[in-house]
Amino acid sequence: LFLSSQRDENEPPGPKPLPLLGNLLILDVNKPHLSLCDMAKQFGPVFTVYFGPKKVVVLAGYKTVKRALVNYADEFGDREIMPLFHDFTKGHGILFANGESWKEMRRFALTNLREFGKKKIEEKIIEETCHLREEFEKFEGKPFETTQLMNYAASSVISAIVYGRRFEYTDLHLRNMVDRANESVRLSGTASVQLYNMFPFLGPWLKNWRLLMKNLELDIKDISELVTSLRQTLNPQDLRGLVDSFLIRKQTAEESGEKNSLFHEQNIIFTVSNLFIAGTDTTSTTVRWGLLLMAKYPHIQDRVQEEIDQVIGGRQPITEDRKNLPYTDAVIHETQRLANIVPTSIPHMTSCDVHFNGYFIKKGTCIFPLLMSVLWDEDEWETPHTFNPEHFLDKHGRFVKRDAFLPFSAGRRVCLGESLARMELFLFFTSLLQHFRFTPPPGVSEDDLDLTPAVGLTLNPTPHKLCAVKRS
Ligand code: HEM
């Protein structure tokens, strides 16, 4: 546990660690991404920092992060499984897994999303946008918090893909699952849970950790019940979703007497749970940032709505429309860039000893690809700290892709739901902007809308209310 301040030769530089505390005194544990971005200015794009006794190598800036995750994809491509995440999944599923089991589950989920088909996924999302719109309408332009409804909508899309059916927003399964996931994301970002990751023996004394474990238990129970009911009505000729495909693979392995098949009960439960955890809060938070930014910058909202009115008019937006909506597309990209919702990505781990940028990094070292330093890289973006859709437009107003746009990370661990998420962001955002004008509550000015994120595992907007006023 006690560190020597002596570094291995050729180890990336960094602030001098104290015994046991490491660099905790100079790290803001509630907003580590900010401290790490500051340190990158002092120590360069590859540096070492100690979260308590835990050594982490941080990669910063577009060039370095891209080179590590893409050119050294295998070396930097394992997942660091922190104690909390090990408690969650015990190495099963996708998010917090490595080796053969991770590879097989990731491949299975990706193939399944592809086989499910773009068209069918689009239909499910469009169906969801209609339900969401109806819910927004019920507020009749009065101020409300969008979190819960957006979470229900994003979660319901995952349900449609995983279980083969959406849930009504009144369904208790959906409500409990979403509310628990929300709470877990919040708790995971708290200082006491960060502390647990550094000193796991503290677990039983930490209330937040106990609450997280309780949520986990209830999640597993709920998913098991849903999987069991699908198993009882399974029809190989009519697969309803990812769970059905999994159950068929499991059955086939059992019938052929395959030993050590990875298609077992634990993997179905945690693969399903990972898709919900990774796909709900992320998508919903990004849309909410988008709506908040529209309320804060009404002249940008004007331009989005003019474009939507001109190109789409009153009909339902479809993904094909994206190419004809360059300004709206730029606004969505710029929202993701500025909102920077997963600022340190999800921790990686080196799978072997690596020589990188002149430094030596040992096998098994925890790696933080600092996505925030990419999305806000001063060498890549004209105005990194302000909301500026022009980042994604050329001088003729055409959409331009930018290399440093990496909100989904890159390489071997790149977000598995990227294409699904992009489709959801586009369809949710355009459908909502087509039907509603988003404004601050009466008495609150645009300047009062706060863009400081709240603490949590992902960077969420600070709790706020907006009015969704029906457009004529
Ligand atoms: C991983 C971002 C939506 C499923 C990740 C990672 C990021 C990310 C940064 C970590 C990549 C790394 O380790 O370097 C986002 C954002 C989203 C989004 C910004 C929405 C705006 C989704 C959706 C799904 C999903 C809708 C569900 C299908 C996953 C999974 C992983 C992952 C399963 C783990 C991949 C692995 O470890 O191999 N995502 N994500 N994500 N995401 Fe997403």
Coordinates of C-alpha atoms and ligand atoms in Angstrom, one line a residue:
L1 CA 0.0 0.0 0.0
F2 CA 2.8 2.4 0.7
L3 CA 4.3 4.0 -2.3
S4 CA 7.8 5.0 -2.9
S5 CA 8.1 8.4 -4.5
Q6 CA 10.8 6.9 -6.6
R7 CA 9.5 6.2 -10.1
D8 CA 10.4 3.4 -12.4
E9 CA 12.8 4.5 -15.0
N10 CA 11.1 5.9 -18.1
E11 CA 7.7 5.9 -16.4
P12 CA 5.5 8.8 -17.6
P13 CA 6.1 11.9 -15.4
G14 CA 3.6 13.2 -13.0
P15 CA 3.1 14.9 -9.6
K16 CA 5.0 13.4 -6.7
P17 CA 2.7 11.0 -4.8
L18 CA 2.4 10.8 -1.0
P19 CA 2.4 7.5 0.8
L20 CA -1.1 6.0 0.7
L21 CA -2.8 9.2 -0.4
G22 CA -1.0 9.3 -3.7
N23 CA -2.0 12.6 -5.4
L24 CA -5.5 12.8 -3.7
L25 CA -4.6 16.2 -2.2
I26 CA -4.3 17.8 -5.6
L27 CA -7.2 15.9 -7.3
D28 CA -10.7 17.1 -7.1
V29 CA -12.4 13.6 -6.6
N30 CA -15.8 15.0 -7.6
K31 CA -14.4 16.4 -10.8
P32 CA -11.2 14.4 -11.5
H33 CA -11.5 15.2 -15.3
L34 CA -10.8 18.9 -14.6
S35 CA -7.8 18.2 -12.4
L36 CA -6.4 15.8 -15.0
C37 CA -6.8 18.3 -17.8
D38 CA -4.9 20.9 -15.7
M39 CA -2.2 18.3 -15.0
A40 CA -1.8 17.5 -18.8
K41 CA -0.8 21.2 -19.3
Q42 CA 1.9 20.7 -16.7
F43 CA 3.2 17.2 -17.4
G44 CA 2.3 16.6 -21.1
P45 CA 0.1 14.2 -22.9
V46 CA 1.1 11.0 -21.1
F47 CA 1.4 11.3 -17.4
T48 CA 1.2 9.2 -14.2
V49 CA -1.1 10.1 -11.3
Y50 CA -2.0 8.2 -8.1
F51 CA -5.6 8.0 -7.0
G52 CA -4.7 6.9 -3.5
P53 CA -2.5 3.9 -3.9
K54 CA -3.9 3.3 -7.4
K55 CA -1.5 4.2 -10.2
V56 CA -3.2 5.5 -13.4
V57 CA -1.6 6.6 -16.6
V58 CA -3.5 9.4 -18.3
L59 CA -3.6 10.0 -22.1
A60 CA -4.5 13.5 -23.1
G61 CA -5.1 15.4 -26.3
Y62 CA -6.5 14.1 -29.6
K63 CA -3.2 13.0 -31.2
T64 CA -2.1 10.9 -28.1
V65 CA -5.5 9.4 -27.4
K66 CA -6.1 8.5 -31.0
R67 CA -2.5 7.0 -31.4
A68 CA -2.9 4.9 -28.3
L69 CA -6.5 3.6 -28.9
V70 CA -6.1 3.1 -32.6
N71 CA -2.4 2.4 -33.4
Y72 CA -1.9 0.5 -30.2
A73 CA -5.4 -0.9 -30.0
D74 CA -4.5 -4.3 -28.5
E75 CA -2.0 -2.9 -26.0
F76 CA -4.4 -0.3 -24.6
G77 CA -7.6 -2.3 -25.3
D78 CA -8.2 -4.2 -22.0
R79 CA -10.7 -3.0 -19.5
E80 CA -9.6 -2.0 -16.0
I81 CA -12.1 -3.7 -13.7
M82 CA -12.2 -1.5 -10.6
P83 CA -13.5 -3.2 -7.4
L84 CA -17.0 -1.6 -7.7
F85 CA -17.4 -2.9 -11.2
H86 CA -16.1 -6.3 -10.2
D87 CA -18.7 -6.4 -7.5
F88 CA -21.3 -5.5 -10.2
T89 CA -20.5 -8.1 -12.9
K90 CA -17.8 -10.5 -11.7
G91 CA -16.2 -10.3 -15.2
H92 CA -19.4 -11.3 -17.1
G93 CA -21.1 -9.2 -19.8
I94 CA -19.3 -6.6 -22.0
L95 CA -18.6 -3.4 -20.2
F96 CA -16.5 -4.8 -17.4
A97 CA -15.1 -7.9 -19.0
N98 CA -12.0 -9.0 -20.8
G99 CA -10.6 -11.9 -22.7
E100 CA -12.6 -14.6 -24.6
S101 CA -15.8 -13.9 -22.6
W102 CA -15.7 -10.2 -23.5
K103 CA -14.9 -10.9 -27.1
E104 CA -17.7 -13.4 -27.5
M105 CA -20.3 -11.2 -25.8
R106 CA -19.3 -8.1 -27.7
R107 CA -19.4 -9.9 -31.0
F108 CA -22.8 -11.4 -30.1
A109 CA -24.3 -8.0 -29.2
L110 CA -22.9 -6.3 -32.3
T111 CA -24.1 -9.0 -34.7
N112 CA -27.4 -9.0 -33.1
L113 CA -27.9 -5.2 -33.5
R114 CA -26.8 -5.6 -37.1
E115 CA -29.2 -8.5 -37.8
F116 CA -32.0 -6.7 -36.0
G117 CA -31.6 -4.2 -38.9
K118 CA -31.3 -0.5 -39.3
K119 CA -34.8 -0.2 -40.6
K120 CA -36.4 -2.0 -37.7
I121 CA -34.4 -0.1 -35.1
E122 CA -35.4 3.2 -36.8
E123 CA -39.0 2.1 -36.6
K124 CA -38.7 1.4 -32.9
I125 CA -37.1 4.8 -32.2
I126 CA -39.7 6.6 -34.2
E127 CA -42.5 4.8 -32.3
E128 CA -40.8 6.0 -29.1
T129 CA -40.5 9.6 -30.3
C130 CA -44.3 9.6 -30.7
H131 CA -44.9 8.4 -27.1
L132 CA -42.3 10.9 -25.8
R133 CA -44.0 13.8 -27.7
E134 CA -47.4 12.9 -26.2
E135 CA -45.8 13.0 -22.7
F136 CA -44.2 16.4 -23.4
E137 CA -47.5 17.7 -24.6
K138 CA -49.3 16.8 -21.4
F139 CA -47.3 19.6 -19.6
E140 CA -49.1 22.2 -21.9
G141 CA -46.0 24.4 -22.0
K142 CA -45.6 24.5 -18.2
P143 CA -42.0 24.0 -16.8
F144 CA -40.9 20.4 -16.1
E145 CA -37.9 18.3 -15.5
T146 CA -37.1 16.2 -18.6
T147 CA -34.8 13.6 -17.0
Q148 CA -37.3 10.9 -16.2
L149 CA -39.2 10.9 -19.5
M150 CA -36.0 11.0 -21.5
N151 CA -34.7 8.1 -19.5
Y152 CA -37.9 6.1 -20.0
A153 CA -37.7 6.8 -23.8
A154 CA -34.1 5.7 -24.1
S155 CA -34.6 2.7 -21.9
S156 CA -37.7 1.7 -23.8
V157 CA -35.7 1.6 -27.1
I158 CA -33.2 -0.8 -25.5
S159 CA -36.1 -2.9 -24.2
A160 CA -37.5 -3.1 -27.7
I161 CA -34.2 -4.4 -29.0
V162 CA -33.3 -6.7 -26.1
Y163 CA -36.7 -8.1 -25.0
G164 CA -38.6 -7.4 -28.2
R165 CA -41.1 -5.0 -26.7
R166 CA -41.2 -1.5 -25.4
F167 CA -42.6 -0.7 -22.0
E168 CA -45.3 1.8 -21.2
Y169 CA -43.9 4.7 -19.1
T170 CA -46.3 3.6 -16.4
D171 CA -44.9 0.0 -16.3
L172 CA -43.3 -0.7 -12.9
H173 CA -40.5 -2.8 -14.5
L174 CA -39.4 0.1 -16.5
R175 CA -39.8 2.7 -13.8
N176 CA -37.9 0.7 -11.2
M177 CA -35.2 -0.2 -13.6
V178 CA -34.7 3.3 -14.8
D179 CA -34.9 4.9 -11.4
R180 CA -32.5 2.4 -9.9
A181 CA -30.0 2.9 -12.8
N182 CA -30.3 6.7 -12.4
E183 CA -29.5 6.4 -8.7
S184 CA -26.7 4.0 -9.3
V185 CA -25.1 6.4 -11.8
R186 CA -25.3 9.2 -9.3
L187 CA -24.0 7.1 -6.4
S188 CA -21.1 5.7 -8.5
G189 CA -19.9 9.3 -9.0
T190 CA -19.9 10.1 -5.3
A191 CA -16.6 10.7 -3.4
S192 CA -17.4 7.8 -1.0
V193 CA -17.7 5.3 -3.8
Q194 CA -14.5 6.6 -5.5
L195 CA -12.9 6.0 -2.1
Y196 CA -14.2 2.5 -2.2
N197 CA -12.4 1.9 -5.5
M198 CA -9.2 2.9 -3.9
F199 CA -9.7 1.2 -0.5
P200 CA -12.2 -1.7 -1.1
F201 CA -12.0 -3.0 2.5
L202 CA -14.1 0.1 3.4
G203 CA -17.1 -1.3 1.5
P204 CA -19.3 -2.5 4.3
W205 CA -19.0 0.8 6.1
L206 CA -20.0 3.0 3.2
K207 CA -23.7 3.6 2.9
N208 CA -23.6 4.5 -0.8
W209 CA -21.8 1.2 -1.6
R210 CA -24.4 -0.8 0.3
L211 CA -27.2 1.1 -1.6
L212 CA -25.5 0.3 -4.9
M213 CA -25.3 -3.4 -4.0
K214 CA -29.0 -3.5 -3.1
N215 CA -29.9 -1.9 -6.4
L216 CA -27.8 -4.5 -8.2
E217 CA -29.5 -7.3 -6.5
L218 CA -32.9 -6.0 -7.5
D219 CA -31.8 -5.5 -11.1
I220 CA -30.6 -9.0 -11.4
K221 CA -33.9 -10.3 -9.9
D222 CA -35.9 -8.2 -12.5
I223 CA -33.8 -9.2 -15.5
S224 CA -33.9 -12.9 -14.4
E225 CA -37.7 -12.8 -14.3
L226 CA -38.0 -11.2 -17.7
V227 CA -35.6 -13.7 -19.2
T228 CA -37.5 -16.6 -17.6
S229 CA -40.8 -15.4 -19.1
L230 CA -39.2 -15.1 -22.5
R231 CA -37.7 -18.6 -22.2
Q232 CA -41.2 -20.0 -21.5
T233 CA -42.6 -18.6 -24.7
L234 CA -39.5 -19.0 -26.9
N235 CA -40.2 -19.8 -30.6
P236 CA -37.0 -20.3 -32.7
Q237 CA -39.0 -19.4 -35.8
D238 CA -39.9 -16.0 -34.4
L239 CA -37.1 -14.3 -32.5
R240 CA -38.3 -11.2 -30.7
G241 CA -35.0 -9.7 -29.6
L242 CA -31.4 -10.2 -28.3
V243 CA -32.5 -12.3 -25.4
D244 CA -34.3 -14.8 -27.6
S245 CA -31.1 -15.2 -29.8
F246 CA -29.1 -15.7 -26.7
L247 CA -31.4 -18.4 -25.4
I248 CA -31.2 -20.2 -28.7
R249 CA -27.4 -20.1 -28.6
K250 CA -27.5 -21.4 -25.0
Q251 CA -29.9 -24.2 -25.9
T252 CA -27.8 -25.3 -28.9
A253 CA -24.6 -25.4 -26.8
E254 CA -26.4 -27.5 -24.2
E255 CA -27.8 -29.9 -26.8
S256 CA -24.5 -30.4 -28.5
G257 CA -22.9 -31.1 -25.1
E258 CA -20.5 -28.1 -25.5
K259 CA -18.5 -27.7 -22.4
N260 CA -17.4 -24.2 -21.2
S261 CA -19.9 -22.4 -23.5
L262 CA -19.9 -18.7 -22.8
F263 CA -23.6 -18.5 -23.5
H264 CA -24.6 -19.0 -19.8
E265 CA -27.0 -17.4 -17.4
Q266 CA -24.6 -14.9 -15.9
N267 CA -23.6 -13.6 -19.3
I268 CA -27.2 -13.1 -20.4
I269 CA -28.0 -11.2 -17.3
F270 CA -25.0 -8.9 -17.4
T271 CA -25.0 -8.4 -21.1
V272 CA -28.6 -7.2 -20.9
S273 CA -27.9 -5.1 -17.8
N274 CA -24.8 -3.5 -19.5
L275 CA -26.8 -2.5 -22.6
F276 CA -29.4 -0.8 -20.3
I277 CA -26.7 0.9 -18.1
A278 CA -24.6 2.0 -21.1
G279 CA -27.4 3.0 -23.4
T280 CA -30.0 4.8 -21.2
D281 CA -28.3 7.6 -19.2
T282 CA -25.8 8.4 -22.0
T283 CA -28.4 8.9 -24.7
S284 CA -30.9 10.6 -22.5
T285 CA -28.3 13.0 -21.0
T286 CA -27.1 14.0 -24.4
V287 CA -30.6 14.9 -25.6
R288 CA -31.2 16.8 -22.4
W289 CA -28.0 18.8 -23.0
G290 CA -29.3 19.5 -26.5
L291 CA -32.6 20.9 -25.3
L292 CA -31.0 23.0 -22.6
L293 CA -28.6 24.5 -25.1
M294 CA -31.5 25.3 -27.4
A295 CA -33.3 27.1 -24.6
K296 CA -30.1 29.0 -23.7
Y297 CA -29.3 30.0 -27.3
P298 CA -32.7 30.8 -28.9
H299 CA -31.1 32.1 -32.1
I300 CA -29.5 28.7 -32.7
Q301 CA -32.9 27.0 -32.0
D302 CA -34.4 29.4 -34.6
R303 CA -32.0 28.2 -37.2
V304 CA -32.6 24.5 -36.4
Q305 CA -36.3 24.9 -36.6
E306 CA -36.2 26.9 -39.8
E307 CA -34.1 24.1 -41.4
I308 CA -36.5 21.4 -40.1
D309 CA -39.6 23.3 -41.3
Q310 CA -38.0 23.8 -44.7
V311 CA -36.7 20.3 -45.3
I312 CA -39.1 18.1 -43.4
G313 CA -42.2 20.2 -42.8
G314 CA -44.8 18.4 -40.7
R315 CA -44.0 14.8 -41.6
Q316 CA -42.2 12.4 -39.2
P317 CA -38.3 12.9 -39.5
I318 CA -36.4 9.7 -40.6
T319 CA -32.7 9.0 -40.5
E320 CA -32.4 9.6 -44.3
D321 CA -33.2 13.3 -43.6
R322 CA -29.9 13.8 -41.7
K323 CA -27.9 14.5 -44.9
N324 CA -30.4 17.3 -45.8
L325 CA -30.2 18.9 -42.3
P326 CA -26.5 20.0 -42.1
Y327 CA -27.2 22.7 -39.5
T328 CA -29.2 20.4 -37.2
D329 CA -26.6 17.7 -37.6
A330 CA -23.9 20.2 -36.6
V331 CA -25.9 21.2 -33.6
I332 CA -26.2 17.6 -32.4
H333 CA -22.5 17.0 -32.9
E334 CA -21.6 20.2 -31.1
T335 CA -23.9 19.3 -28.3
Q336 CA -22.0 16.0 -27.9
R337 CA -18.6 17.7 -28.1
L338 CA -19.4 20.4 -25.5
A339 CA -21.4 18.2 -23.2
N340 CA -18.5 15.7 -23.0
I341 CA -20.6 13.4 -21.0
V342 CA -18.0 10.6 -20.5
P343 CA -14.9 12.8 -19.8
T344 CA -12.4 10.2 -18.8
S345 CA -14.0 7.4 -20.9
I346 CA -14.4 4.2 -19.1
P347 CA -10.9 3.1 -17.6
H348 CA -8.8 0.9 -19.8
M349 CA -5.9 -1.4 -18.8
T350 CA -2.7 -2.3 -20.7
S351 CA -2.8 -5.9 -21.9
C352 CA 1.0 -6.2 -22.0
D353 CA 4.1 -4.1 -21.4
V354 CA 4.0 -1.1 -23.8
H355 CA 6.6 1.3 -25.1
F356 CA 4.6 4.4 -26.0
N357 CA 5.7 8.0 -26.8
G358 CA 9.2 7.2 -25.4
Y359 CA 7.8 5.9 -22.1
F360 CA 7.5 2.4 -20.6
I361 CA 4.1 1.4 -19.3
K362 CA 3.7 -2.0 -17.5
K363 CA 1.2 -4.7 -18.3
G364 CA -1.9 -4.3 -16.1
T365 CA -1.6 -0.5 -15.7
C366 CA -4.9 1.4 -15.4
I367 CA -5.2 3.9 -18.3
F368 CA -7.6 6.9 -18.5
P369 CA -8.1 8.1 -22.1
L370 CA -9.1 11.6 -21.3
L371 CA -11.9 12.1 -23.9
M372 CA -12.5 15.6 -22.5
S373 CA -9.0 16.7 -23.6
V374 CA -9.8 15.5 -27.1
L375 CA -13.3 17.1 -27.4
W376 CA -11.9 20.3 -25.9
D377 CA -8.4 20.1 -27.5
E378 CA -7.2 23.7 -28.0
D379 CA -5.1 22.5 -31.0
E380 CA -8.1 21.0 -32.7
W381 CA -11.1 23.2 -32.1
E382 CA -11.5 26.9 -33.0
T383 CA -13.5 27.8 -29.8
P384 CA -13.1 24.7 -27.6
H385 CA -15.0 26.1 -24.6
T386 CA -18.1 27.6 -26.3
F387 CA -21.1 26.2 -28.0
N388 CA -20.3 26.7 -31.7
P389 CA -22.1 24.5 -34.3
E390 CA -19.8 26.2 -36.9
H391 CA -17.1 23.6 -35.8
F392 CA -19.0 21.1 -38.0
L393 CA -19.8 23.4 -41.0
D394 CA -17.8 24.5 -43.9
K395 CA -18.1 28.0 -45.3
H396 CA -20.9 26.9 -47.6
G397 CA -22.9 25.6 -44.6
R398 CA -22.2 21.9 -45.5
F399 CA -21.6 19.4 -42.7
V400 CA -18.0 18.5 -42.1
K401 CA -16.7 15.6 -40.0
R402 CA -14.0 16.3 -37.5
D403 CA -11.3 13.8 -36.6
A404 CA -11.2 15.0 -33.0
F405 CA -14.9 14.2 -32.5
L406 CA -14.5 11.1 -30.3
P407 CA -17.4 11.1 -27.8
F408 CA -17.8 7.4 -28.3
S409 CA -14.0 6.8 -27.8
A410 CA -12.1 4.8 -30.4
G411 CA -10.3 1.5 -31.1
R412 CA -11.1 -2.0 -29.7
R413 CA -13.4 -0.7 -27.0
V414 CA -15.2 1.9 -29.0
C415 CA -18.8 2.3 -27.8
L416 CA -20.8 -0.7 -29.0
G417 CA -24.0 1.3 -29.3
E418 CA -22.6 4.2 -31.4
S419 CA -24.7 3.8 -34.4
L420 CA -27.8 3.1 -32.4
A421 CA -27.1 6.2 -30.2
R422 CA -26.5 8.4 -33.2
M423 CA -29.8 7.4 -34.7
E424 CA -31.6 8.0 -31.4
L425 CA -30.0 11.4 -30.9
F426 CA -31.0 12.5 -34.4
L427 CA -34.6 11.2 -34.3
F428 CA -35.3 12.3 -30.7
F429 CA -33.8 15.8 -31.2
T430 CA -35.4 16.6 -34.6
S431 CA -38.8 15.3 -33.6
L432 CA -38.8 17.3 -30.4
L433 CA -37.6 20.5 -32.1
Q434 CA -40.1 20.0 -34.9
H435 CA -43.0 20.1 -32.4
F436 CA -41.8 22.2 -29.5
R437 CA -40.1 25.5 -28.7
F438 CA -37.9 25.0 -25.7
T439 CA -37.6 27.9 -23.3
P440 CA -36.6 28.7 -19.7
P441 CA -39.4 28.7 -17.2
P442 CA -41.2 32.1 -16.9
G443 CA -39.1 34.5 -14.9
V444 CA -35.8 32.8 -15.7
S445 CA -33.6 34.3 -18.4
E446 CA -31.5 32.5 -20.9
D447 CA -28.4 33.8 -19.1
D448 CA -29.6 32.1 -15.9
L449 CA -29.6 28.7 -17.5
D450 CA -26.6 27.0 -15.9
L451 CA -24.3 24.8 -18.1
T452 CA -22.2 23.6 -15.1
P453 CA -22.6 19.8 -15.0
A454 CA -23.7 17.9 -11.9
V455 CA -21.4 15.3 -10.3
G456 CA -22.1 11.8 -11.4
L457 CA -20.6 9.0 -13.4
T458 CA -21.6 10.9 -16.6
L459 CA -21.7 14.7 -16.8
N460 CA -25.4 15.5 -16.5
P461 CA -27.0 19.0 -16.7
T462 CA -27.6 20.4 -13.3
P463 CA -31.2 19.8 -12.4
H464 CA -33.4 22.3 -14.2
K465 CA -36.8 22.8 -15.7
L466 CA -37.7 23.7 -19.2
C467 CA -41.0 24.6 -21.0
A468 CA -41.8 22.7 -24.1
V469 CA -44.2 25.1 -25.9
K470 CA -46.2 23.5 -28.8
R471 CA -45.3 25.0 -32.1
S472 CA -48.2 25.8 -34.4
Ligands
HEM1 C1 -18.8 2.0 -24.2 C2 -20.1 6.6 -25.0 C3 -24.6 5.1 -26.0 C4 -23.3 0.5 -25.2 C5 -18.8 3.3 -24.3 C6 -17.6 4.2 -24.0 C7 -18.0 5.4 -24.3 C8 -19.4 5.4 -24.7 C9 -17.1 6.7 -24.1 C10 -16.3 3.7 -23.5 C11 -15.4 3.3 -24.6 C12 -14.0 3.0 -24.1 O1 -13.9 2.1 -23.3 O2 -13.0 3.6 -24.6 C13 -21.5 6.6 -25.3 C14 -22.2 7.8 -25.6 C15 -23.5 7.3 -25.9 C16 -23.5 5.9 -25.8 C17 -21.7 9.2 -25.6 C18 -24.7 8.1 -26.3 C19 -24.8 9.4 -26.6 C20 -24.6 3.7 -26.0 C21 -25.8 2.9 -26.3 C22 -25.4 1.6 -26.0 C23 -24.1 1.6 -25.6 C24 -27.1 3.4 -26.8 C25 -26.3 0.4 -26.1 C26 -26.5 -0.4 -27.1 C27 -22.0 0.5 -24.8 C28 -21.3 -0.7 -24.4 C29 -20.0 -0.3 -24.1 C30 -19.9 1.2 -24.4 C31 -21.8 -2.1 -24.3 C32 -18.8 -1.1 -23.6 C33 -17.9 -1.6 -24.8 C34 -16.8 -2.5 -24.4 O3 -16.4 -2.5 -23.3 O4 -16.4 -3.3 -25.3 N1 -19.8 4.1 -24.7 N2 -22.3 5.5 -25.4 N3 -23.6 2.9 -25.6 N4 -21.2 1.6 -24.8 FE1 -21.7 3.5 -25.2

